[in-house]
Coordinates of C-alpha atoms and ligand atoms in Angstrom, one line a residue:
X21 CA 3.2 5.4 -30.4
X22 CA 1.7 7.3 -27.6
X23 CA 2.1 5.4 -24.3
X24 CA -0.6 5.2 -21.7
X25 CA 0.9 5.1 -18.2
X26 CA -0.8 4.5 -14.8
X27 CA 1.0 4.9 -11.5
X28 CA 0.1 2.8 -8.4
X29 CA 1.4 4.4 -5.2
X30 CA 0.6 4.5 -1.5
X31 CA 1.4 8.2 -1.2
X32 CA 1.0 11.3 -3.3
X33 CA 1.5 14.9 -2.3
X34 CA -0.5 16.9 -1.3
X35 CA -3.1 14.2 -0.7
X36 CA -1.2 11.7 1.4
X37 CA 2.4 12.1 2.6
X38 CA 4.7 10.7 5.1
X39 CA 7.9 11.0 3.1
X40 CA 9.7 11.6 -0.2
X41 CA 7.7 9.0 -2.0
X42 CA 4.7 11.3 -2.0
X43 CA 6.7 14.2 -3.5
X44 CA 8.2 12.1 -6.2
X45 CA 4.9 10.5 -7.3
X46 CA 3.2 13.9 -7.5
X47 CA 6.1 15.8 -9.2
X48 CA 7.0 13.0 -11.7
X49 CA 3.3 12.6 -12.8
X50 CA 3.1 16.4 -13.3
X51 CA 6.5 16.6 -15.1
X52 CA 5.4 13.7 -17.4
X53 CA 2.3 15.7 -18.2
X54 CA 4.4 18.7 -19.1
X55 CA 6.9 17.1 -21.3
X56 CA 5.2 13.9 -22.4
X57 CA 2.8 15.3 -25.0
X58 CA 4.4 13.6 -28.0
X59 CA 5.2 10.4 -26.2
X60 CA 2.5 9.8 -23.6
X61 CA -1.3 9.7 -23.6
X62 CA -2.3 12.4 -21.2
X63 CA -3.3 12.8 -18.5
X64 CA -1.1 10.3 -16.6
X65 CA -3.3 8.3 -14.1
X66 CA -2.2 8.1 -10.4
X67 CA -4.0 5.5 -8.3
X68 CA -3.9 6.2 -4.6
X69 CA -5.8 4.7 -1.6
X70 CA -8.4 7.0 -0.2
X71 CA -7.3 7.2 3.4
X72 CA -9.5 8.9 6.0
X73 CA -7.4 12.1 5.8
X74 CA -7.9 12.5 2.0
X75 CA -10.6 15.0 1.5
X76 CA -12.1 15.0 -2.0
X77 CA -12.7 18.5 -3.5
X78 CA -16.2 18.1 -5.0
X79 CA -15.5 20.6 -7.8
X80 CA -12.6 18.6 -9.0
X81 CA -14.3 15.2 -9.3
X82 CA -14.7 14.2 -12.9
X83 CA -16.1 10.8 -12.5
X84 CA -17.0 8.2 -10.0
X85 CA -17.9 4.5 -10.4
X86 CA -17.9 1.3 -8.5
X87 CA -16.3 -2.0 -9.3
X88 CA -16.5 -5.4 -7.6
X89 CA -13.3 -7.1 -6.6
X90 CA -12.5 -10.1 -4.5
X91 CA -12.8 -9.3 -0.8
X92 CA -9.5 -9.8 1.1
X93 CA -11.5 -10.5 4.3
X94 CA -13.1 -13.5 2.6
X95 CA -9.8 -15.0 1.8
X96 CA -10.3 -17.9 4.3
X97 CA -11.8 -20.1 1.6
X98 CA -9.4 -19.0 -1.2
X99 CA -7.0 -22.0 -0.9
X100 CA -9.7 -24.6 -1.4
X101 CA -10.3 -25.8 -4.9
X102 CA -14.0 -25.0 -4.7
X103 CA -13.5 -21.8 -2.6
X104 CA -15.2 -18.8 -4.1
X105 CA -14.3 -15.4 -2.7
X106 CA -17.0 -13.0 -1.8
X107 CA -16.8 -9.8 -3.7
X108 CA -16.6 -6.3 -2.2
X109 CA -17.5 -3.0 -3.7
X110 CA -14.8 -0.4 -4.4
X111 CA -15.5 3.1 -5.5
X112 CA -13.0 4.8 -7.9
X113 CA -13.1 8.6 -7.6
X114 CA -11.4 10.5 -10.4
X115 CA -10.1 13.9 -9.4
X116 CA -8.3 16.5 -11.5
X117 CA -5.0 17.0 -9.8
X118 CA -2.3 19.4 -10.7
X119 CA -1.2 18.1 -14.1
X120 CA -2.4 14.5 -13.8
X121 CA -5.5 12.5 -13.0
X122 CA -5.8 11.3 -9.4
X123 CA -7.8 8.1 -9.1
X124 CA -8.8 7.4 -5.5
X125 CA -9.5 3.8 -4.5
X126 CA -12.2 4.2 -1.9
X127 CA -12.7 1.1 0.2
X128 CA -13.6 2.2 3.8
X129 CA -12.9 -1.2 5.4
X130 CA -9.3 -1.0 4.2
X131 CA -8.5 2.7 4.2
X132 CA -10.9 4.7 6.4
X133 CA -8.9 4.1 9.6
X134 CA -8.1 6.3 12.6
X135 CA -4.4 5.5 12.5
X136 CA -1.8 6.2 9.8
X137 CA -1.6 4.8 6.3
X138 CA 0.4 1.7 7.3
X139 CA -0.2 1.3 11.0
X140 CA -2.2 2.3 14.0
X141 CA -1.6 5.3 16.3
X142 CA 1.0 3.4 18.2
X143 CA 3.0 2.9 15.0
X144 CA 2.3 -0.9 14.8
X145 CA 1.7 -2.1 11.2
X146 CA -1.9 -3.1 10.5
X147 CA -1.9 -6.9 10.4
X148 CA -4.0 -6.9 7.2
X149 CA -1.6 -4.7 5.2
X150 CA -1.1 -7.3 2.5
X151 CA -4.9 -7.6 2.0
X152 CA -5.4 -3.8 2.1
X153 CA -2.7 -3.1 -0.6
X154 CA -3.6 -6.2 -2.5
X155 CA -7.1 -4.9 -2.8
X156 CA -5.8 -1.5 -3.8
X157 CA -3.8 -3.1 -6.7
X158 CA -6.7 -5.4 -7.7
X159 CA -9.1 -2.5 -7.8
X160 CA -6.7 -0.3 -9.9
X161 CA -6.1 -3.1 -12.4
X162 CA -9.9 -3.8 -12.6
X163 CA -10.7 -0.2 -13.2
X164 CA -8.1 0.1 -15.9
X165 CA -9.2 -3.2 -17.5
X166 CA -12.8 -2.0 -17.8
X167 CA -11.7 1.0 -19.8
X168 CA -11.5 1.2 -23.6
X169 CA -7.8 1.8 -23.7
X170 CA -5.8 -0.3 -21.2
X171 CA -2.4 1.1 -20.1
X172 CA 0.8 0.1 -21.9
X173 CA 2.8 0.6 -18.7
X174 CA 2.0 0.3 -15.0
X175 CA 4.5 2.3 -13.0
X176 CA 4.4 0.8 -9.6
X177 CA 6.1 2.3 -6.5
X178 CA 7.4 0.4 -3.5
X179 CA 6.0 -2.7 -1.9
X180 CA 2.5 -1.4 -1.6
X181 CA 2.0 -1.8 -5.3
X182 CA 4.0 -4.9 -5.7
X183 CA 1.0 -7.4 -5.6
X184 CA 0.0 -5.9 -9.0
X185 CA 2.7 -7.9 -10.8
X186 CA 1.2 -11.3 -10.0
X187 CA -2.3 -10.1 -10.5
X188 CA -1.3 -9.0 -14.0
X189 CA 0.4 -12.3 -14.7
X190 CA -2.5 -14.3 -13.5
X191 CA -5.1 -12.3 -15.3
X192 CA -3.5 -11.4 -18.6
X193 CA -0.4 -13.6 -19.0
X194 CA 2.0 -12.2 -21.5
X195 CA -0.7 -9.9 -22.9
X196 CA -0.8 -7.6 -19.9
X197 CA 0.8 -4.2 -19.6
X198 CA 4.5 -3.8 -19.0
X199 CA 5.4 -3.0 -15.5
X200 CA 8.2 -0.7 -14.2
X201 CA 8.8 -1.0 -10.5
X202 CA 10.5 1.9 -8.8
X203 CA 12.0 1.1 -5.4
X204 CA 12.1 4.2 -3.3
X205 CA 12.8 2.4 0.0
X206 CA 14.4 -1.0 0.1
X207 CA 13.9 -1.3 3.8
X208 CA 10.2 -2.0 3.6
X209 CA 9.4 -5.3 1.9
X210 CA 5.7 -5.9 2.6
X211 CA 6.6 -9.2 4.4
X212 CA 3.5 -11.2 4.6
X213 CA 3.4 -14.3 6.9
X214 CA 1.9 -17.5 5.6
X215 CA -1.3 -17.1 7.6
X216 CA -2.0 -13.8 5.9
X217 CA -1.2 -14.8 2.3
X218 CA -4.8 -15.9 1.7
X219 CA -5.8 -12.2 1.9
X220 CA -3.9 -11.7 -1.3
X221 CA -6.1 -14.2 -3.0
X222 CA -5.7 -17.4 -5.0
X223 CA -3.1 -15.8 -7.4
X224 CA -0.7 -15.9 -4.4
X225 CA -1.9 -18.9 -2.4
X226 CA -1.6 -21.1 -5.5
X227 CA 2.1 -20.4 -5.8
X228 CA 3.1 -20.5 -2.1
X229 CA 5.5 -23.3 -1.6
X230 CA 4.5 -25.8 1.1
X231 CA 7.5 -24.9 3.2
X232 CA 7.5 -21.1 2.7
X233 CA 7.1 -19.0 5.8
X234 CA 5.4 -16.3 3.8
X235 CA 6.0 -13.9 1.0
X236 CA 8.3 -10.9 0.6
X237 CA 6.1 -8.8 -1.7
X238 CA 8.9 -6.4 -2.8
X239 CA 11.3 -9.3 -3.4
X240 CA 8.7 -11.1 -5.5
X241 CA 8.0 -8.1 -7.6
X242 CA 11.7 -7.4 -8.2
X243 CA 12.1 -10.9 -9.6
X244 CA 9.0 -10.9 -11.8
X245 CA 8.6 -7.3 -13.0
X246 CA 9.8 -6.3 -16.5
X247 CA 12.1 -3.5 -15.4
X248 CA 13.1 -2.2 -12.0
X249 CA 14.9 1.0 -10.9
X250 CA 15.8 2.8 -7.8
X251 CA 16.0 6.6 -7.3
X252 CA 19.7 7.3 -7.9
X253 CA 22.5 5.6 -9.8
X254 CA 24.6 5.6 -6.6
X255 CA 22.1 3.7 -4.6
X256 CA 21.5 1.3 -7.5
X257 CA 25.2 0.3 -7.1
X258 CA 25.0 0.1 -3.3
X259 CA 21.8 -1.9 -3.3
X260 CA 23.6 -4.8 -5.0
X261 CA 25.7 -5.3 -1.9
X262 CA 24.7 -7.2 1.3
X263 CA 25.4 -4.0 3.3
X264 CA 22.7 -2.0 1.6
X265 CA 20.6 -4.6 -0.2
X266 CA 18.4 -5.3 2.9
X267 CA 18.3 -9.0 2.0
X268 CA 17.2 -8.2 -1.6
X269 CA 20.6 -7.8 -3.1
X270 CA 20.5 -11.3 -4.6
X271 CA 17.2 -10.6 -6.3
X272 CA 18.5 -7.2 -7.6
X273 CA 21.7 -8.8 -8.8
X274 CA 19.7 -11.5 -10.6
X275 CA 18.1 -8.8 -12.8
X276 CA 21.4 -7.7 -14.3
X277 CA 21.0 -4.5 -16.3
X278 CA 17.2 -4.6 -15.9
X279 CA 17.9 -2.9 -12.6
X280 CA 19.3 0.6 -12.7
X281 CA 19.1 4.1 -11.1
X282 CA 17.3 7.2 -12.2
X283 CA 18.0 10.1 -9.9
X284 CA 14.9 11.9 -8.6
X285 CA 14.3 15.5 -9.7
X286 CA 12.8 18.3 -7.8
X287 CA 9.7 20.2 -8.6
X288 CA 11.4 23.6 -9.1
X289 CA 8.0 25.3 -9.3
X290 CA 6.9 24.1 -5.9
X291 CA 10.3 24.8 -4.4
X292 CA 11.5 28.2 -5.4
X293 CA 12.6 30.8 -2.8
X294 CA 11.7 33.5 -5.3
X295 CA 8.0 32.6 -5.3
X296 CA 7.6 30.6 -2.1
X297 CA 4.5 32.1 -0.5
X298 CA 5.3 31.0 3.0
X299 CA 8.8 32.4 3.7
X300 CA 9.3 35.9 5.1
X301 CA 11.0 37.4 2.1
X302 CA 11.6 36.2 -1.5
X303 CA 15.1 35.7 -2.7
X304 CA 16.9 34.3 -5.7
X305 CA 20.4 33.3 -6.9
X306 CA 20.9 36.8 -8.3
X307 CA 19.7 38.5 -5.2
X308 CA 20.0 36.6 -1.9
X309 CA 19.4 39.5 0.4
X310 CA 15.9 38.2 1.4
X311 CA 17.5 35.2 3.1
X312 CA 18.5 37.2 6.1
X313 CA 14.9 38.1 6.8
X314 CA 13.9 34.5 6.4
X315 CA 16.5 33.6 9.1
X316 CA 15.3 36.2 11.5
X317 CA 11.7 35.2 11.0
X318 CA 12.4 31.5 11.6
X319 CA 14.5 32.1 14.7
X320 CA 11.9 34.4 16.2
X321 CA 9.1 32.0 15.5
X322 CA 10.8 29.1 17.1
X323 CA 12.1 31.2 20.1
X324 CA 15.8 31.4 19.3
X325 CA 17.8 34.6 19.4
X326 CA 17.6 36.1 15.9
X327 CA 20.6 38.4 16.6
X328 CA 23.1 35.7 17.3
X329 CA 25.2 35.3 14.1
X330 CA 26.5 31.8 15.0
X331 CA 25.6 28.9 12.6
X332 CA 22.1 27.5 12.8
X333 CA 21.6 24.0 11.3
X334 CA 18.3 22.5 10.3
X335 CA 17.1 18.9 9.9
X336 CA 13.7 17.7 8.6
X337 CA 12.6 14.1 8.2
X338 CA 10.5 11.1 9.0
X339 CA 11.4 9.7 12.4
X340 CA 13.0 6.6 11.0
X341 CA 16.3 5.0 12.0
X342 CA 17.4 5.5 8.4
X343 CA 17.5 9.3 8.8
X344 CA 20.2 9.4 11.6
X345 CA 18.4 11.6 14.2
X346 CA 20.3 9.5 16.8
X347 CA 23.6 10.6 15.2
X348 CA 22.6 14.2 15.6
X349 CA 21.5 13.6 19.2
X350 CA 24.9 12.2 19.9
X351 CA 26.8 14.9 18.2
X352 CA 24.6 17.7 19.4
X353 CA 26.1 18.5 22.9
X354 CA 29.5 19.2 21.3
X355 CA 28.0 21.1 18.5
X356 CA 26.1 23.3 21.0
X357 CA 29.4 23.9 22.9
X358 CA 30.9 25.0 19.6
X359 CA 28.3 27.7 19.1
X360 CA 25.9 25.8 16.8
X361 CA 22.1 25.9 17.2
X362 CA 19.7 23.4 15.9
X363 CA 16.2 23.5 14.5
X364 CA 14.8 20.0 13.9
X365 CA 11.5 18.9 12.6
X366 CA 10.6 15.2 12.8
X367 CA 7.3 13.4 12.2
X368 CA 6.2 9.9 13.0
X369 CA 6.7 7.5 15.9
X370 CA 8.6 9.5 18.5
X371 CA 10.7 7.1 20.5
X372 CA 13.6 7.9 18.1
X373 CA 14.0 11.5 19.3
X374 CA 14.2 11.0 23.0
X375 CA 17.8 12.3 23.1
X376 CA 17.0 15.4 21.1
X377 CA 13.9 16.0 23.2
X378 CA 15.9 15.9 26.4
X379 CA 18.5 18.3 24.9
X380 CA 15.8 20.7 23.7
X381 CA 14.4 20.8 27.3
X382 CA 17.8 21.3 28.9
X383 CA 19.2 23.8 26.4
X384 CA 16.2 25.6 24.9
X385 CA 18.3 28.5 23.6
X386 CA 20.2 26.0 21.5
X387 CA 17.9 23.3 20.3
X388 CA 14.3 23.5 19.0
X389 CA 12.5 20.2 18.2
X390 CA 9.2 20.4 16.3
X391 CA 7.6 17.0 16.6
X392 CA 5.1 17.1 13.8
X393 CA 4.9 17.3 10.1
X394 CA 4.4 21.0 9.2
X395 CA 4.7 21.9 5.6
X396 CA 4.9 25.6 6.2
X397 CA 7.5 25.3 8.9
X398 CA 9.5 23.0 6.7
X399 CA 9.7 25.8 4.1
X400 CA 10.8 28.3 6.7
X401 CA 13.5 26.0 7.9
X402 CA 14.9 25.4 4.4
X403 CA 15.1 29.1 3.9
X404 CA 16.0 30.3 7.4
X405 CA 18.8 28.0 8.6
X406 CA 22.5 28.4 7.6
X407 CA 23.2 24.7 6.9
X408 CA 20.9 21.6 6.4
X409 CA 21.7 18.2 7.9
X410 CA 21.1 14.8 6.3
X411 CA 23.1 12.3 8.3
X412 CA 21.1 9.4 6.7
X413 CA 22.6 5.9 7.2
X414 CA 21.3 5.1 3.7
X415 CA 19.4 7.3 1.3
X416 CA 18.1 6.0 -2.0
X417 CA 17.8 9.6 -3.2
X418 CA 16.7 12.2 -0.6
X419 CA 14.8 15.4 -1.4
X420 CA 15.8 17.7 1.4
X421 CA 19.4 18.2 0.1
X422 CA 18.0 19.3 -3.3
X423 CA 15.5 21.7 -1.7
X424 CA 18.2 23.2 0.6
X425 CA 20.6 23.7 -2.3
X426 CA 17.9 25.5 -4.2
X427 CA 17.2 27.6 -1.1
X428 CA 20.9 28.7 -0.8
X429 CA 21.3 26.5 2.4
X430 CA 24.4 24.2 2.0
X431 CA 23.6 20.6 2.8
X432 CA 25.8 18.6 5.2
X433 CA 25.3 14.9 4.2
X434 CA 26.6 11.4 4.7
X435 CA 28.3 10.0 1.6
X436 CA 25.6 7.5 0.6
X437 CA 23.2 6.8 -2.3
X438 CA 21.6 9.8 -3.8
X439 CA 23.2 12.2 -1.3
X440 CA 26.6 11.4 -2.7
X441 CA 25.2 11.8 -6.3
X442 CA 23.6 15.2 -5.7
X443 CA 26.0 17.0 -3.3
X444 CA 29.6 17.9 -4.1
X445 CA 31.9 18.2 -1.2
X446 CA 33.6 21.6 -0.8
X447 CA 36.4 20.0 1.3
X448 CA 37.3 17.5 -1.5
X449 CA 36.7 20.0 -4.3
X450 CA 37.5 23.4 -3.0
X451 CA 35.9 26.1 -5.1
X452 CA 33.7 23.6 -6.9
X453 CA 31.6 22.1 -4.0
X454 CA 28.0 22.7 -3.2
X455 CA 27.9 21.3 0.4
X456 CA 29.8 19.1 2.9
X457 CA 30.0 15.3 2.7
X458 CA 31.2 13.0 5.5
X459 CA 32.2 9.3 4.9
X460 CA 31.5 7.7 8.2
X461 CA 27.9 7.7 9.6
X462 CA 29.0 8.4 13.1
X463 CA 28.7 11.4 15.5
X464 CA 32.4 12.1 14.8
X465 CA 31.9 12.1 11.0
X466 CA 28.9 14.5 11.4
X467 CA 30.9 16.8 13.7
X468 CA 33.8 16.8 11.3
X469 CA 31.6 18.0 8.4
X470 CA 29.9 20.6 10.6
X471 CA 33.3 21.9 11.5
X472 CA 34.2 22.2 7.8
X473 CA 30.9 24.0 7.3
X474 CA 31.4 26.4 10.2
X475 CA 34.9 27.3 9.2
X476 CA 33.7 28.6 5.8
X477 CA 30.5 30.0 7.2
X478 CA 32.2 32.1 9.8
X479 CA 34.8 33.4 7.3
X480 CA 31.9 34.4 5.0
X481 CA 33.2 36.5 2.0
X482 CA 33.5 35.5 -1.6
X483 CA 34.3 31.8 -1.0
X484 CA 31.1 31.3 1.0
X485 CA 28.9 33.3 -1.4
X486 CA 30.1 31.4 -4.4
X487 CA 29.4 28.1 -2.6
X488 CA 25.8 29.2 -2.1
X489 CA 25.6 30.4 -5.7
X490 CA 26.9 27.1 -7.1
X491 CA 24.3 25.2 -5.0
X492 CA 21.4 27.4 -6.2
X493 CA 22.5 26.9 -9.8
X494 CA 22.2 23.1 -9.8
X495 CA 19.5 22.1 -12.2
X496 CA 17.3 19.4 -10.5
X497 CA 14.3 20.1 -12.6
X498 CA 12.4 16.9 -13.3
X499 CA 11.8 18.0 -16.9
X500 CA 15.5 18.3 -17.7
X501 CA 16.7 14.8 -17.1
X502 CA 14.8 12.5 -14.8
X503 CA 11.3 12.6 -16.4
X504 CA 12.7 12.0 -19.9
X505 CA 14.7 9.0 -18.4
X506 CA 11.4 7.5 -17.2
X507 CA 9.8 7.9 -20.6
X508 CA 12.8 5.9 -22.0
X509 CA 12.3 3.3 -19.3
X510 CA 8.6 3.0 -20.2
X511 CA 9.6 2.3 -23.9
X512 CA 12.2 -0.2 -22.8
X513 CA 9.7 -2.0 -20.5
X514 CA 7.2 -2.2 -23.4
X515 CA 9.7 -3.7 -25.8
X516 CA 10.9 -6.2 -23.1
X517 CA 7.3 -7.2 -22.6
X518 CA 6.7 -7.7 -26.3
X519 CA 9.8 -9.8 -26.6
X520 CA 8.5 -12.1 -23.9
X521 CA 5.2 -12.2 -25.7
X522 CA 6.9 -13.3 -28.9
X523 CA 8.8 -16.0 -27.1
X524 CA 6.1 -17.4 -24.8
X525 CA 2.8 -18.8 -25.7
X526 CA 1.8 -20.0 -22.2
X527 CA 1.0 -18.0 -19.1
X528 CA 4.3 -17.6 -17.2
X529 CA 2.6 -17.0 -13.8
X530 CA 3.5 -20.3 -12.3
X531 CA 6.8 -20.3 -10.4
X532 CA 6.5 -21.2 -6.8
X533 CA 7.3 -18.9 -4.0
X534 CA 9.8 -20.3 -1.6
X535 CA 10.7 -17.4 0.6
X536 CA 11.7 -17.6 4.2
X537 CA 11.0 -15.1 6.9
X538 CA 13.5 -12.6 8.0
X539 CA 14.6 -11.2 4.6
X540 CA 13.6 -7.7 5.7
X541 CA 11.3 -5.6 7.8
X542 CA 7.7 -4.9 6.9
Ligands
LIG628 C1 12.3 7.2 0.0 C2 13.8 7.2 0.2 C3 14.4 8.5 -0.2 C4 13.8 9.0 -1.6 C5 12.3 8.9 -1.6 C6 11.7 9.3 -2.9 O1 11.7 8.0 1.0 O2 14.2 6.9 1.5 O3 15.8 8.5 -0.3 O4 14.3 10.3 -1.9 O5 11.9 7.6 -1.2 O6 12.2 8.5 -4.0

């Protein structure tokens, strides 16, 4: 049987990106297209909101049509028995993407906004986020429904696509597509206060318990979806504990072995120092000589002394408390005194980098802070620094450590989630490691690992070279392990769905929502 799969996601590189979610959605869809010929109906569909910044290349548009869906803004009357919701028009624009079909959900009132994808310029969440992403899900389901061949599997990503589960249940009962939910970030739940639930429509107002404060969209989807995974086996274990479960550990535990981890891959075509068009000189595992030119080029560009041979560490990420920029800021003065220099790129709300900004101003020869998302500069950093920092407090998978390994830049990471799964500590396994791993997410832990790194970096020689070589040899290619694991998960989700169909004759959409506020952040 050939499976028809449609993704629903709020980000997809290169169209819309704030973090790793975008890279994964794009790379997985492409990898499925490359390996899935015998198993999947191709191309894979990827539904994405058309934000203001998404420019549609006219020569790649293959189709465009409009559909009518319930208007979230008219939700006021939805709770009444007689209430009819006004319809609103959504345009679906089909675009040939690199290896899959991008399907833009164009609804200007929801997505054509001056701020970011999720909040305004000041970083405040849009109050109507549930309505916006509810409409996105509704439109994707309606577009698929209108087509001759409905999908067998909806692969939904994070809370933004979570409303799709109840819409499916209400519309199709057991006959609808199987749904696999991938949780990339457990910290964002799509918490929707009671007063806003009506924007999600009668499918949700009808099940809201009288005493519920609102709805935790991610939590709801975890409980109701056919199958749920997160993006590494290590984080799948951590997420079951109160320390990492962000209030959703009970929901995850309740799913038993229907919740599991599949480690993310890396698009090894996009991330290859031998063919990277941006970096100063190409290099490979067999011939790493070009890396020195990349280092000199990066340091010159950012205004650091390229002739200083001391260790330069890089860090790139969303400015989110998760990522540990504050740990670096705390550790940085001592690191500078020890001869380290730092090149940091952070994008997003900027209050988190106050410490680093002050340090960059006070010690410009030692710290460079790039406060924007700059794809080309990110590539130069991966290639040009000597070590790459990921002091994340938690990390479902992480992408930077895989890229830096491939670029011959040993990662220095906190032992958490996917970081622990993908980086082997040279201190614990001398001669077999690929990077440096610290156990405590503190400035001391970070400094300790940087010290371990520097000792080997300064000694250079064979030990150092073979560390780099082992890192560059790790095979993170999506096509090797991770994309096939998703195809397996699709099959499993389909058979679970069929089993429910065989057992149930009535629509199982009923169960009331009794969630309380405070389970997690937005
Ligand atoms: C989120 C997680 C990150 C993961 C990415 C892609 O950004 O925080 O760990 O790598 O999603 O799955």
